[in-house]
Coordinates of C-alpha atoms and ligand atoms in Angstrom, one line a residue:
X1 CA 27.8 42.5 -28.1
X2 CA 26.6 40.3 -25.1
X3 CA 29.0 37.7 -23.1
X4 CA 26.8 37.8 -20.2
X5 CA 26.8 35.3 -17.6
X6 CA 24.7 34.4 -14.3
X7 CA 27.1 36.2 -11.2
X8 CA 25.5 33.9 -8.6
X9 CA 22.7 31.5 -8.1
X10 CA 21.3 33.6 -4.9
X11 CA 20.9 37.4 -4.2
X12 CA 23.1 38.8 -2.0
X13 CA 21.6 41.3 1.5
X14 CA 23.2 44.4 0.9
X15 CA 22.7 47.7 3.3
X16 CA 22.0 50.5 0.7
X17 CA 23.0 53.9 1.8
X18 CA 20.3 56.9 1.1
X19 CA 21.1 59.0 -2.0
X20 CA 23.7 57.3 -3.0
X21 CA 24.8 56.1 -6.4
X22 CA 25.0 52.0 -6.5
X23 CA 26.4 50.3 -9.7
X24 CA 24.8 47.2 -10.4
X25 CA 26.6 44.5 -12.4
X26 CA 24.4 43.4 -15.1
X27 CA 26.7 41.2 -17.1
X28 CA 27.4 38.5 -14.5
X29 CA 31.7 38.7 -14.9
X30 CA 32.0 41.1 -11.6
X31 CA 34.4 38.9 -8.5
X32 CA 32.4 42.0 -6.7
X33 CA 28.6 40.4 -7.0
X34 CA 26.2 42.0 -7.3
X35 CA 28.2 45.1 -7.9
X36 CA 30.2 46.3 -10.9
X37 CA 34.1 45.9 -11.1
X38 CA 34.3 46.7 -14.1
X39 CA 34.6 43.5 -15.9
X40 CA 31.8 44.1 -18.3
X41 CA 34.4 45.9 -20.7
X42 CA 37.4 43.5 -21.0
X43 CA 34.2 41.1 -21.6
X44 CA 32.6 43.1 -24.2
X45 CA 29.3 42.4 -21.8
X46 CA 26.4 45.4 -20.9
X47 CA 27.1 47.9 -19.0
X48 CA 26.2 48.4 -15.0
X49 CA 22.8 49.6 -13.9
X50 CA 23.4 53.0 -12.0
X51 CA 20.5 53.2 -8.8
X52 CA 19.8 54.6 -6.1
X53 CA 17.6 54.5 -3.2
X54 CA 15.4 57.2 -1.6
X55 CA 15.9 55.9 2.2
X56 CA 18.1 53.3 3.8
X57 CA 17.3 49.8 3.4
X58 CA 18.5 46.6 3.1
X59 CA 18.0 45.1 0.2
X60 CA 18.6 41.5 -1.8
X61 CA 20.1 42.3 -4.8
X62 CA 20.3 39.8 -8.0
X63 CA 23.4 37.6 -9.0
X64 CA 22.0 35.4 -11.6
X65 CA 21.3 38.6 -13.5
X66 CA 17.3 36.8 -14.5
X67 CA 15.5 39.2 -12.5
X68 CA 12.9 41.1 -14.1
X69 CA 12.9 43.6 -11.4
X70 CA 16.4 45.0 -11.3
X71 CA 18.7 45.4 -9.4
X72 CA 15.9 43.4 -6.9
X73 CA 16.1 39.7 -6.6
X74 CA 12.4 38.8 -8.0
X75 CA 13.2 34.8 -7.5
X76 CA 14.3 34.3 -11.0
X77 CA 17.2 32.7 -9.7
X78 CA 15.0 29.2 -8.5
X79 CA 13.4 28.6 -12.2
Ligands
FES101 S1 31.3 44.0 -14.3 FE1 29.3 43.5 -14.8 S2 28.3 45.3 -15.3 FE2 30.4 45.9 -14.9

């Protein structure tokens, strides 16, 4: 079942670590945006998107959860 919910209206600059696991918040409910809190169970929403990235970067990650290109902001969040 699906309760999810936009997390924020604008992506969030983040500074992504190299080989590290990231959990994504997919379902909107995390007070951690745009990370998982774990949330997404208590609100019987989708699970987190587990990434990681090849080299250090900073990178805008998606709140309003619209983004075709997860966990990336793509500009969904304007439309
Ligand atoms: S709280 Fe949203 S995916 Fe875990």
């Amino acid at each position: 079942m699906e309760n999810n919910i936009r997390g924020g209206n604008a992506p969030i600059p983040c500074q992504l670590e190299a080989d590290k696991n990231y959990a994504w918040c997919t379902c909107g409910h995390s007070a951690d945006q745009p990370f998982c809190n774990g949330s997404h169970k208590k609100e019987e929403a989708t699970n987190p998107l587990i990434f990681s990235v090849d080299t250090a970067k900073e990178a805008y990650l998606c709140t309003c959860k619209e983004t075709k290109n997860p966990p990336y902001c793509d500009g969904s969040h304007k439309n």
